[in-house]
């Protein structure tokens, strides 16, 4: 029997109903750009990070994964933010077993993967009392990613921010494509430059930037009534 299309809803902050359409459209544009990027690079594994905390990495990772899965592609989202895992909270799922258990060989992929719907699977990031950052820098993690890339059309990895911790730099070296989220009216130019420089030292270039919180409405639209509202994403 063929799989049913997924009606998975996007994860959104508490927003006015009237502009959700614009946000959904922004995510669809982001999806198109990411799919084109991945096709051009013959890539399967995409990591998403940002210069600093709270710029929208996890929301973006999840919504990009959901929108791609809506095209009936097999998508896995992996929470690799060992310092502040949130993907399970956003999806309201358990986090008893996750990617770190798999790397430590305490669980198989089959045991750890949460099947969210017909097209979207999730590997959460369980917190365990070991040096979890070091676990991401192992050949076992490479092997796990290789195995997963044979099973999925797209793998989206949520990471910690680049400037405060080194994990995203470790992960960036293991993936096929790397995209930065910056938050409108929040991420500074200096913070962005610092992150890009840290990546550049390792020979990693940024494949794209997603601006989170950019006003998705055409100029003049909704004029004063919603003029302070900002949400949604644009991909450049
Ligand atoms: N465009 C947006 N409009 C309004 N709220 C947003 C937007 N994007 C994210 N948020 C909210 O900002 C908070 C941080 O978002 P998120 O968890 O995606 O960021 P993060 O970069 O993953 O953070 P961390 O660095 O802590 O992992 C969340 O409460 C989220 O709902
Ligand atoms: Mg996060």
PDB file of C-alpha atoms and ligand atoms in Angstrom:
ATOM      1  CA  UNK A   1       0.000   0.000   0.000  1.00  0.00           C
ATOM      2  CA  UNK A   2       1.349   3.443  -0.905  1.00  0.00           C
ATOM      3  CA  UNK A   3       2.233   5.802   1.936  1.00  0.00           C
ATOM      4  CA  UNK A   4      -0.264   8.571   2.645  1.00  0.00           C
ATOM      5  CA  UNK A   5       0.862  12.182   2.185  1.00  0.00           C
ATOM      6  CA  UNK A   6       1.779  13.776   5.499  1.00  0.00           C
ATOM      7  CA  UNK A   7      -0.300  16.559   7.000  1.00  0.00           C
ATOM      8  CA  UNK A   8       2.335  17.342   9.607  1.00  0.00           C
ATOM      9  CA  UNK A   9       1.911  20.933  10.805  1.00  0.00           C
ATOM     10  CA  UNK A  10       4.897  23.275  10.974  1.00  0.00           C
ATOM     11  CA  UNK A  11       6.289  24.191  14.360  1.00  0.00           C
ATOM     12  CA  UNK A  12       5.597  27.864  14.944  1.00  0.00           C
ATOM     13  CA  UNK A  13       5.829  30.398  17.690  1.00  0.00           C
ATOM     14  CA  UNK A  14       2.512  31.725  18.956  1.00  0.00           C
ATOM     15  CA  UNK A  15       1.431  33.773  15.968  1.00  0.00           C
ATOM     16  CA  UNK A  16      -1.583  35.423  14.449  1.00  0.00           C
ATOM     17  CA  UNK A  17      -3.543  33.021  12.279  1.00  0.00           C
ATOM     18  CA  UNK A  18      -3.846  35.512   9.422  1.00  0.00           C
ATOM     19  CA  UNK A  19      -0.190  35.475   8.555  1.00  0.00           C
ATOM     20  CA  UNK A  20       0.507  31.740   8.872  1.00  0.00           C
ATOM     21  CA  UNK A  21      -0.042  31.464   5.116  1.00  0.00           C
ATOM     22  CA  UNK A  22       2.892  33.805   4.454  1.00  0.00           C
ATOM     23  CA  UNK A  23       5.072  31.818   6.838  1.00  0.00           C
ATOM     24  CA  UNK A  24       4.161  28.501   5.251  1.00  0.00           C
ATOM     25  CA  UNK A  25       5.000  30.004   1.840  1.00  0.00           C
ATOM     26  CA  UNK A  26       8.366  31.220   3.182  1.00  0.00           C
ATOM     27  CA  UNK A  27       9.183  27.710   4.352  1.00  0.00           C
ATOM     28  CA  UNK A  28       8.203  26.319   0.962  1.00  0.00           C
ATOM     29  CA  UNK A  29      10.622  28.771  -0.684  1.00  0.00           C
ATOM     30  CA  UNK A  30      13.294  27.689   1.757  1.00  0.00           C
ATOM     31  CA  UNK A  31      12.536  24.066   0.907  1.00  0.00           C
ATOM     32  CA  UNK A  32      12.906  24.725  -2.826  1.00  0.00           C
ATOM     33  CA  UNK A  33      16.250  26.442  -2.296  1.00  0.00           C
ATOM     34  CA  UNK A  34      17.520  23.670  -0.066  1.00  0.00           C
ATOM     35  CA  UNK A  35      16.405  20.921  -2.431  1.00  0.00           C
ATOM     36  CA  UNK A  36      18.153  22.725  -5.325  1.00  0.00           C
ATOM     37  CA  UNK A  37      21.279  23.188  -3.236  1.00  0.00           C
ATOM     38  CA  UNK A  38      21.329  19.521  -2.243  1.00  0.00           C
ATOM     39  CA  UNK A  39      20.735  18.367  -5.818  1.00  0.00           C
ATOM     40  CA  UNK A  40      23.551  20.577  -7.137  1.00  0.00           C
ATOM     41  CA  UNK A  41      25.961  19.203  -4.539  1.00  0.00           C
ATOM     42  CA  UNK A  42      24.628  15.666  -4.829  1.00  0.00           C
ATOM     43  CA  UNK A  43      24.143  15.998  -1.085  1.00  0.00           C
ATOM     44  CA  UNK A  44      21.992  14.141   1.392  1.00  0.00           C
ATOM     45  CA  UNK A  45      23.113  15.436   4.772  1.00  0.00           C
ATOM     46  CA  UNK A  46      22.497  19.072   5.663  1.00  0.00           C
ATOM     47  CA  UNK A  47      23.540  20.678   8.959  1.00  0.00           C
ATOM     48  CA  UNK A  48      21.895  23.856  10.153  1.00  0.00           C
ATOM     49  CA  UNK A  49      23.564  26.169  12.641  1.00  0.00           C
ATOM     50  CA  UNK A  50      23.726  29.846  13.580  1.00  0.00           C
ATOM     51  CA  UNK A  51      26.317  32.176  15.087  1.00  0.00           C
ATOM     52  CA  UNK A  52      24.709  32.421  18.535  1.00  0.00           C
ATOM     53  CA  UNK A  53      21.934  30.950  20.682  1.00  0.00           C
ATOM     54  CA  UNK A  54      18.195  31.363  20.102  1.00  0.00           C
ATOM     55  CA  UNK A  55      18.416  32.419  16.467  1.00  0.00           C
ATOM     56  CA  UNK A  56      16.018  29.736  15.248  1.00  0.00           C
ATOM     57  CA  UNK A  57      18.209  26.736  14.369  1.00  0.00           C
ATOM     58  CA  UNK A  58      15.924  24.094  15.846  1.00  0.00           C
ATOM     59  CA  UNK A  59      12.671  25.617  14.585  1.00  0.00           C
ATOM     60  CA  UNK A  60      14.197  25.964  11.118  1.00  0.00           C
ATOM     61  CA  UNK A  61      15.694  22.445  11.083  1.00  0.00           C
ATOM     62  CA  UNK A  62      12.393  20.917  12.045  1.00  0.00           C
ATOM     63  CA  UNK A  63      10.259  22.972   9.679  1.00  0.00           C
ATOM     64  CA  UNK A  64      12.650  22.371   6.779  1.00  0.00           C
ATOM     65  CA  UNK A  65      12.450  18.626   7.531  1.00  0.00           C
ATOM     66  CA  UNK A  66       8.648  18.738   7.752  1.00  0.00           C
ATOM     67  CA  UNK A  67       8.217  20.708   4.519  1.00  0.00           C
ATOM     68  CA  UNK A  68      10.545  18.374   2.606  1.00  0.00           C
ATOM     69  CA  UNK A  69       8.727  15.316   4.008  1.00  0.00           C
ATOM     70  CA  UNK A  70       5.475  16.813   2.700  1.00  0.00           C
ATOM     71  CA  UNK A  71       6.862  16.100  -0.779  1.00  0.00           C
ATOM     72  CA  UNK A  72       6.779  12.413   0.172  1.00  0.00           C
ATOM     73  CA  UNK A  73      10.541  12.231   0.538  1.00  0.00           C
ATOM     74  CA  UNK A  74      12.030  10.130   3.336  1.00  0.00           C
ATOM     75  CA  UNK A  75      13.486  12.633   5.795  1.00  0.00           C
ATOM     76  CA  UNK A  76      15.364  12.130   9.050  1.00  0.00           C
ATOM     77  CA  UNK A  77      15.942  15.009  11.427  1.00  0.00           C
ATOM     78  CA  UNK A  78      18.764  14.502  13.930  1.00  0.00           C
ATOM     79  CA  UNK A  79      19.061  16.626  17.044  1.00  0.00           C
ATOM     80  CA  UNK A  80      22.814  17.024  17.561  1.00  0.00           C
ATOM     81  CA  UNK A  81      22.585  19.829  20.079  1.00  0.00           C
ATOM     82  CA  UNK A  82      23.995  17.909  23.007  1.00  0.00           C
ATOM     83  CA  UNK A  83      23.990  21.054  25.147  1.00  0.00           C
ATOM     84  CA  UNK A  84      20.390  22.053  24.618  1.00  0.00           C
ATOM     85  CA  UNK A  85      18.336  19.431  22.798  1.00  0.00           C
ATOM     86  CA  UNK A  86      14.869  20.730  21.902  1.00  0.00           C
ATOM     87  CA  UNK A  87      13.612  18.808  18.870  1.00  0.00           C
ATOM     88  CA  UNK A  88      11.787  16.277  21.100  1.00  0.00           C
ATOM     89  CA  UNK A  89      10.144  19.134  23.011  1.00  0.00           C
ATOM     90  CA  UNK A  90       8.967  20.844  19.831  1.00  0.00           C
ATOM     91  CA  UNK A  91       7.504  17.568  18.570  1.00  0.00           C
ATOM     92  CA  UNK A  92       6.283  16.571  22.048  1.00  0.00           C
ATOM     93  CA  UNK A  93       7.950  13.152  21.855  1.00  0.00           C
ATOM     94  CA  UNK A  94       9.985  11.100  24.344  1.00  0.00           C
ATOM     95  CA  UNK A  95      13.745  11.515  24.599  1.00  0.00           C
ATOM     96  CA  UNK A  96      14.796   8.322  26.373  1.00  0.00           C
ATOM     97  CA  UNK A  97      17.017   7.034  23.613  1.00  0.00           C
ATOM     98  CA  UNK A  98      18.774   9.014  20.913  1.00  0.00           C
ATOM     99  CA  UNK A  99      21.787   9.621  18.707  1.00  0.00           C
ATOM    100  CA  UNK A 100      24.310   9.425  21.571  1.00  0.00           C
ATOM    101  CA  UNK A 101      23.106   5.923  22.524  1.00  0.00           C
ATOM    102  CA  UNK A 102      23.608   4.851  18.918  1.00  0.00           C
ATOM    103  CA  UNK A 103      27.156   6.262  18.807  1.00  0.00           C
ATOM    104  CA  UNK A 104      27.915   4.498  22.103  1.00  0.00           C
ATOM    105  CA  UNK A 105      26.374   1.302  20.697  1.00  0.00           C
ATOM    106  CA  UNK A 106      23.899   1.184  23.574  1.00  0.00           C
ATOM    107  CA  UNK A 107      21.030   1.189  21.112  1.00  0.00           C
ATOM    108  CA  UNK A 108      20.559   0.268  17.476  1.00  0.00           C
ATOM    109  CA  UNK A 109      19.309   2.786  14.952  1.00  0.00           C
ATOM    110  CA  UNK A 110      16.088   0.838  14.802  1.00  0.00           C
ATOM    111  CA  UNK A 111      15.625   1.231  18.556  1.00  0.00           C
ATOM    112  CA  UNK A 112      16.536   4.908  18.602  1.00  0.00           C
ATOM    113  CA  UNK A 113      14.692   6.262  15.568  1.00  0.00           C
ATOM    114  CA  UNK A 114      11.270   7.689  16.291  1.00  0.00           C
ATOM    115  CA  UNK A 115       8.930   7.204  13.343  1.00  0.00           C
ATOM    116  CA  UNK A 116       6.968  10.424  13.382  1.00  0.00           C
ATOM    117  CA  UNK A 117       4.885   9.789  10.277  1.00  0.00           C
ATOM    118  CA  UNK A 118       5.183   7.926   6.987  1.00  0.00           C
ATOM    119  CA  UNK A 119       7.952  10.202   5.715  1.00  0.00           C
ATOM    120  CA  UNK A 120       9.485  11.926   8.735  1.00  0.00           C
ATOM    121  CA  UNK A 121      11.724  10.129  11.229  1.00  0.00           C
ATOM    122  CA  UNK A 122      13.500  11.683  14.207  1.00  0.00           C
ATOM    123  CA  UNK A 123      16.668  10.899  16.136  1.00  0.00           C
ATOM    124  CA  UNK A 124      16.508  12.888  19.347  1.00  0.00           C
ATOM    125  CA  UNK A 125      19.512  13.898  21.419  1.00  0.00           C
ATOM    126  CA  UNK A 126      19.334  12.197  24.755  1.00  0.00           C
ATOM    127  CA  UNK A 127      21.544  13.720  27.434  1.00  0.00           C
ATOM    128  CA  UNK A 128      23.941  11.287  29.037  1.00  0.00           C
ATOM    129  CA  UNK A 129      26.667  11.839  31.622  1.00  0.00           C
ATOM    130  CA  UNK A 130      29.635  11.460  29.265  1.00  0.00           C
ATOM    131  CA  UNK A 131      31.634  13.947  27.232  1.00  0.00           C
ATOM    132  CA  UNK A 132      28.935  14.097  24.619  1.00  0.00           C
ATOM    133  CA  UNK A 133      30.724  16.642  22.422  1.00  0.00           C
ATOM    134  CA  UNK A 134      33.611  14.199  21.928  1.00  0.00           C
ATOM    135  CA  UNK A 135      31.155  11.531  20.789  1.00  0.00           C
ATOM    136  CA  UNK A 136      30.293  13.636  17.761  1.00  0.00           C
ATOM    137  CA  UNK A 137      33.957  13.642  16.801  1.00  0.00           C
ATOM    138  CA  UNK A 138      34.231   9.882  16.391  1.00  0.00           C
ATOM    139  CA  UNK A 139      34.447   7.617  13.371  1.00  0.00           C
ATOM    140  CA  UNK A 140      31.438   5.757  14.798  1.00  0.00           C
ATOM    141  CA  UNK A 141      29.347   8.889  14.173  1.00  0.00           C
ATOM    142  CA  UNK A 142      30.719   8.962  10.595  1.00  0.00           C
ATOM    143  CA  UNK A 143      29.649   5.339  10.134  1.00  0.00           C
ATOM    144  CA  UNK A 144      26.174   6.062  11.526  1.00  0.00           C
ATOM    145  CA  UNK A 145      25.736   9.002   9.137  1.00  0.00           C
ATOM    146  CA  UNK A 146      26.909   6.883   6.207  1.00  0.00           C
ATOM    147  CA  UNK A 147      24.433   4.140   7.045  1.00  0.00           C
ATOM    148  CA  UNK A 148      21.601   6.652   7.473  1.00  0.00           C
ATOM    149  CA  UNK A 149      22.360   8.365   4.188  1.00  0.00           C
ATOM    150  CA  UNK A 150      21.696   5.046   2.446  1.00  0.00           C
ATOM    151  CA  UNK A 151      18.231   4.894   4.009  1.00  0.00           C
ATOM    152  CA  UNK A 152      16.920   8.466   3.668  1.00  0.00           C
ATOM    153  CA  UNK A 153      16.460  10.992   0.879  1.00  0.00           C
ATOM    154  CA  UNK A 154      17.393  13.874   3.187  1.00  0.00           C
ATOM    155  CA  UNK A 155      18.999  14.120   6.616  1.00  0.00           C
ATOM    156  CA  UNK A 156      18.700  17.427   8.446  1.00  0.00           C
ATOM    157  CA  UNK A 157      20.952  17.968  11.479  1.00  0.00           C
ATOM    158  CA  UNK A 158      20.183  20.541  14.156  1.00  0.00           C
ATOM    159  CA  UNK A 159      23.351  21.750  15.889  1.00  0.00           C
ATOM    160  CA  UNK A 160      24.431  24.063  18.715  1.00  0.00           C
ATOM    161  CA  UNK A 161      25.470  27.637  17.854  1.00  0.00           C
ATOM    162  CA  UNK A 162      28.941  28.104  16.325  1.00  0.00           C
ATOM    163  CA  UNK A 163      30.455  30.933  18.343  1.00  0.00           C
ATOM    164  CA  UNK A 164      30.063  29.635  21.935  1.00  0.00           C
ATOM    165  CA  UNK A 165      30.873  25.919  21.361  1.00  0.00           C
ATOM    166  CA  UNK A 166      32.859  23.882  18.853  1.00  0.00           C
ATOM    167  CA  UNK A 167      30.341  21.091  18.125  1.00  0.00           C
ATOM    168  CA  UNK A 168      28.870  22.658  14.993  1.00  0.00           C
ATOM    169  CA  UNK A 169      32.381  22.949  13.552  1.00  0.00           C
ATOM    170  CA  UNK A 170      32.918  19.233  14.198  1.00  0.00           C
ATOM    171  CA  UNK A 171      29.573  18.343  12.625  1.00  0.00           C
ATOM    172  CA  UNK A 172      30.152  20.700   9.663  1.00  0.00           C
ATOM    173  CA  UNK A 173      33.128  18.577   8.631  1.00  0.00           C
ATOM    174  CA  UNK A 174      30.953  15.466   8.425  1.00  0.00           C
ATOM    175  CA  UNK A 175      28.052  16.724   6.320  1.00  0.00           C
ATOM    176  CA  UNK A 176      27.471  17.419   2.636  1.00  0.00           C
ATOM    177  CA  UNK A 177      25.961  20.886   3.008  1.00  0.00           C
ATOM    178  CA  UNK A 178      25.955  23.552   5.678  1.00  0.00           C
ATOM    179  CA  UNK A 179      23.502  26.396   6.128  1.00  0.00           C
ATOM    180  CA  UNK A 180      23.448  29.225   8.660  1.00  0.00           C
ATOM    181  CA  UNK A 181      20.375  30.753  10.246  1.00  0.00           C
ATOM    182  CA  UNK A 182      20.571  34.386  11.214  1.00  0.00           C
ATOM    183  CA  UNK A 183      17.815  36.152  13.098  1.00  0.00           C
ATOM    184  CA  UNK A 184      16.565  39.441  11.722  1.00  0.00           C
ATOM    185  CA  UNK A 185      17.215  42.401  14.032  1.00  0.00           C
ATOM    186  CA  UNK A 186      19.196  40.167  16.398  1.00  0.00           C
ATOM    187  CA  UNK A 187      22.254  38.518  14.824  1.00  0.00           C
ATOM    188  CA  UNK A 188      25.028  41.092  14.562  1.00  0.00           C
ATOM    189  CA  UNK A 189      27.315  41.418  11.580  1.00  0.00           C
ATOM    190  CA  UNK A 190      30.297  40.737  13.846  1.00  0.00           C
ATOM    191  CA  UNK A 191      28.751  37.511  15.175  1.00  0.00           C
ATOM    192  CA  UNK A 192      28.031  36.366  11.619  1.00  0.00           C
ATOM    193  CA  UNK A 193      31.575  37.208  10.459  1.00  0.00           C
ATOM    194  CA  UNK A 194      33.067  35.392  13.469  1.00  0.00           C
ATOM    195  CA  UNK A 195      31.091  32.227  12.673  1.00  0.00           C
ATOM    196  CA  UNK A 196      31.961  32.307   8.969  1.00  0.00           C
ATOM    197  CA  UNK A 197      35.631  32.856   9.844  1.00  0.00           C
ATOM    198  CA  UNK A 198      35.657  29.885  12.256  1.00  0.00           C
ATOM    199  CA  UNK A 199      34.194  27.715   9.494  1.00  0.00           C
ATOM    200  CA  UNK A 200      36.624  29.140   6.934  1.00  0.00           C
ATOM    201  CA  UNK A 201      39.641  28.161   9.044  1.00  0.00           C
ATOM    202  CA  UNK A 202      38.483  24.555   8.618  1.00  0.00           C
ATOM    203  CA  UNK A 203      37.907  25.032   4.895  1.00  0.00           C
ATOM    204  CA  UNK A 204      34.121  24.903   5.265  1.00  0.00           C
ATOM    205  CA  UNK A 205      32.079  27.350   3.245  1.00  0.00           C
ATOM    206  CA  UNK A 206      28.519  28.320   4.067  1.00  0.00           C
ATOM    207  CA  UNK A 207      26.147  27.023   1.392  1.00  0.00           C
ATOM    208  CA  UNK A 208      23.309  29.346   2.272  1.00  0.00           C
ATOM    209  CA  UNK A 209      21.862  31.701   4.835  1.00  0.00           C
ATOM    210  CA  UNK A 210      18.301  31.556   6.124  1.00  0.00           C
ATOM    211  CA  UNK A 211      17.029  34.788   7.570  1.00  0.00           C
ATOM    212  CA  UNK A 212      14.679  33.969  10.410  1.00  0.00           C
ATOM    213  CA  UNK A 213      12.173  36.577  11.497  1.00  0.00           C
ATOM    214  CA  UNK A 214      12.306  38.566   8.275  1.00  0.00           C
ATOM    215  CA  UNK A 215       9.006  40.235   7.520  1.00  0.00           C
ATOM    216  CA  UNK A 216       7.432  37.971   4.867  1.00  0.00           C
ATOM    217  CA  UNK A 217       4.835  40.514   3.681  1.00  0.00           C
ATOM    218  CA  UNK A 218       5.240  42.588   0.565  1.00  0.00           C
ATOM    219  CA  UNK A 219       6.043  46.222   1.300  1.00  0.00           C
ATOM    220  CA  UNK A 220       2.915  48.163   2.220  1.00  0.00           C
ATOM    221  CA  UNK A 221       0.885  45.018   2.828  1.00  0.00           C
ATOM    222  CA  UNK A 222      -1.094  44.962   6.098  1.00  0.00           C
ATOM    223  CA  UNK A 223       0.446  48.397   6.587  1.00  0.00           C
ATOM    224  CA  UNK A 224       0.278  49.749  10.108  1.00  0.00           C
ATOM    225  CA  UNK A 225      -1.945  47.086  11.647  1.00  0.00           C
ATOM    226  CA  UNK A 226       0.712  44.387  11.678  1.00  0.00           C
ATOM    227  CA  UNK A 227       3.731  46.553  11.157  1.00  0.00           C
ATOM    228  CA  UNK A 228       5.555  45.282  14.211  1.00  0.00           C
ATOM    229  CA  UNK A 229       4.925  41.635  13.605  1.00  0.00           C
ATOM    230  CA  UNK A 230       7.857  39.672  12.325  1.00  0.00           C
ATOM    231  CA  UNK A 231       7.974  35.978  11.703  1.00  0.00           C
ATOM    232  CA  UNK A 232       8.708  33.583   8.896  1.00  0.00           C
ATOM    233  CA  UNK A 233      11.791  32.854   6.919  1.00  0.00           C
ATOM    234  CA  UNK A 234      13.416  33.846   3.701  1.00  0.00           C
ATOM    235  CA  UNK A 235      16.239  31.980   2.052  1.00  0.00           C
ATOM    236  CA  UNK A 236      18.900  33.901   0.165  1.00  0.00           C
TER     237      UNK A 236
HETATM  238  N1  LIG B   1      10.607  33.650  13.404  1.00  0.00           N
HETATM  239  C1  LIG B   1      10.298  33.536  14.696  1.00  0.00           C
HETATM  240  N2  LIG B   1       9.316  34.318  15.222  1.00  0.00           N
HETATM  241  C2  LIG B   1       9.001  34.216  16.529  1.00  0.00           C
HETATM  242  N3  LIG B   1       9.601  33.349  17.398  1.00  0.00           N
HETATM  243  C3  LIG B   1      10.568  32.543  16.915  1.00  0.00           C
HETATM  244  C4  LIG B   1      10.956  32.593  15.551  1.00  0.00           C
HETATM  245  N4  LIG B   1      11.946  31.671  15.366  1.00  0.00           N
HETATM  246  C5  LIG B   1      12.151  31.091  16.559  1.00  0.00           C
HETATM  247  N5  LIG B   1      11.334  31.606  17.491  1.00  0.00           N
HETATM  248  C6  LIG B   1      11.291  31.253  18.918  1.00  0.00           C
HETATM  249  O1  LIG B   1      12.571  31.588  19.477  1.00  0.00           O
HETATM  250  C7  LIG B   1      12.982  30.580  20.394  1.00  0.00           C
HETATM  251  C8  LIG B   1      14.321  30.003  19.934  1.00  0.00           C
HETATM  252  O2  LIG B   1      14.085  29.297  18.725  1.00  0.00           O
HETATM  253  P1  LIG B   1      14.865  27.960  18.425  1.00  0.00           P
HETATM  254  O3  LIG B   1      14.754  26.995  19.549  1.00  0.00           O
HETATM  255  O4  LIG B   1      14.446  27.503  17.079  1.00  0.00           O
HETATM  256  O5  LIG B   1      16.332  28.573  18.357  1.00  0.00           O
HETATM  257  P2  LIG B   1      17.743  27.871  18.453  1.00  0.00           P
HETATM  258  O6  LIG B   1      18.676  28.694  17.624  1.00  0.00           O
HETATM  259  O7  LIG B   1      17.617  26.439  18.135  1.00  0.00           O
HETATM  260  O8  LIG B   1      18.079  28.071  19.990  1.00  0.00           O
HETATM  261  P3  LIG B   1      19.267  27.350  20.811  1.00  0.00           P
HETATM  262  O9  LIG B   1      20.516  28.106  20.469  1.00  0.00           O
HETATM  263  O10 LIG B   1      18.839  27.547  22.240  1.00  0.00           O
HETATM  264  O11 LIG B   1      19.323  25.926  20.382  1.00  0.00           O
HETATM  265  C9  LIG B   1      11.858  29.555  20.464  1.00  0.00           C
HETATM  266  O12 LIG B   1      11.021  29.882  21.544  1.00  0.00           O
HETATM  267  C10 LIG B   1      11.123  29.750  19.141  1.00  0.00           C
HETATM  268  O13 LIG B   1       9.758  29.387  19.218  1.00  0.00           O
HETATM  269 MG1  LIG B   2      18.198  24.764  19.227  1.00  0.00          MG
END
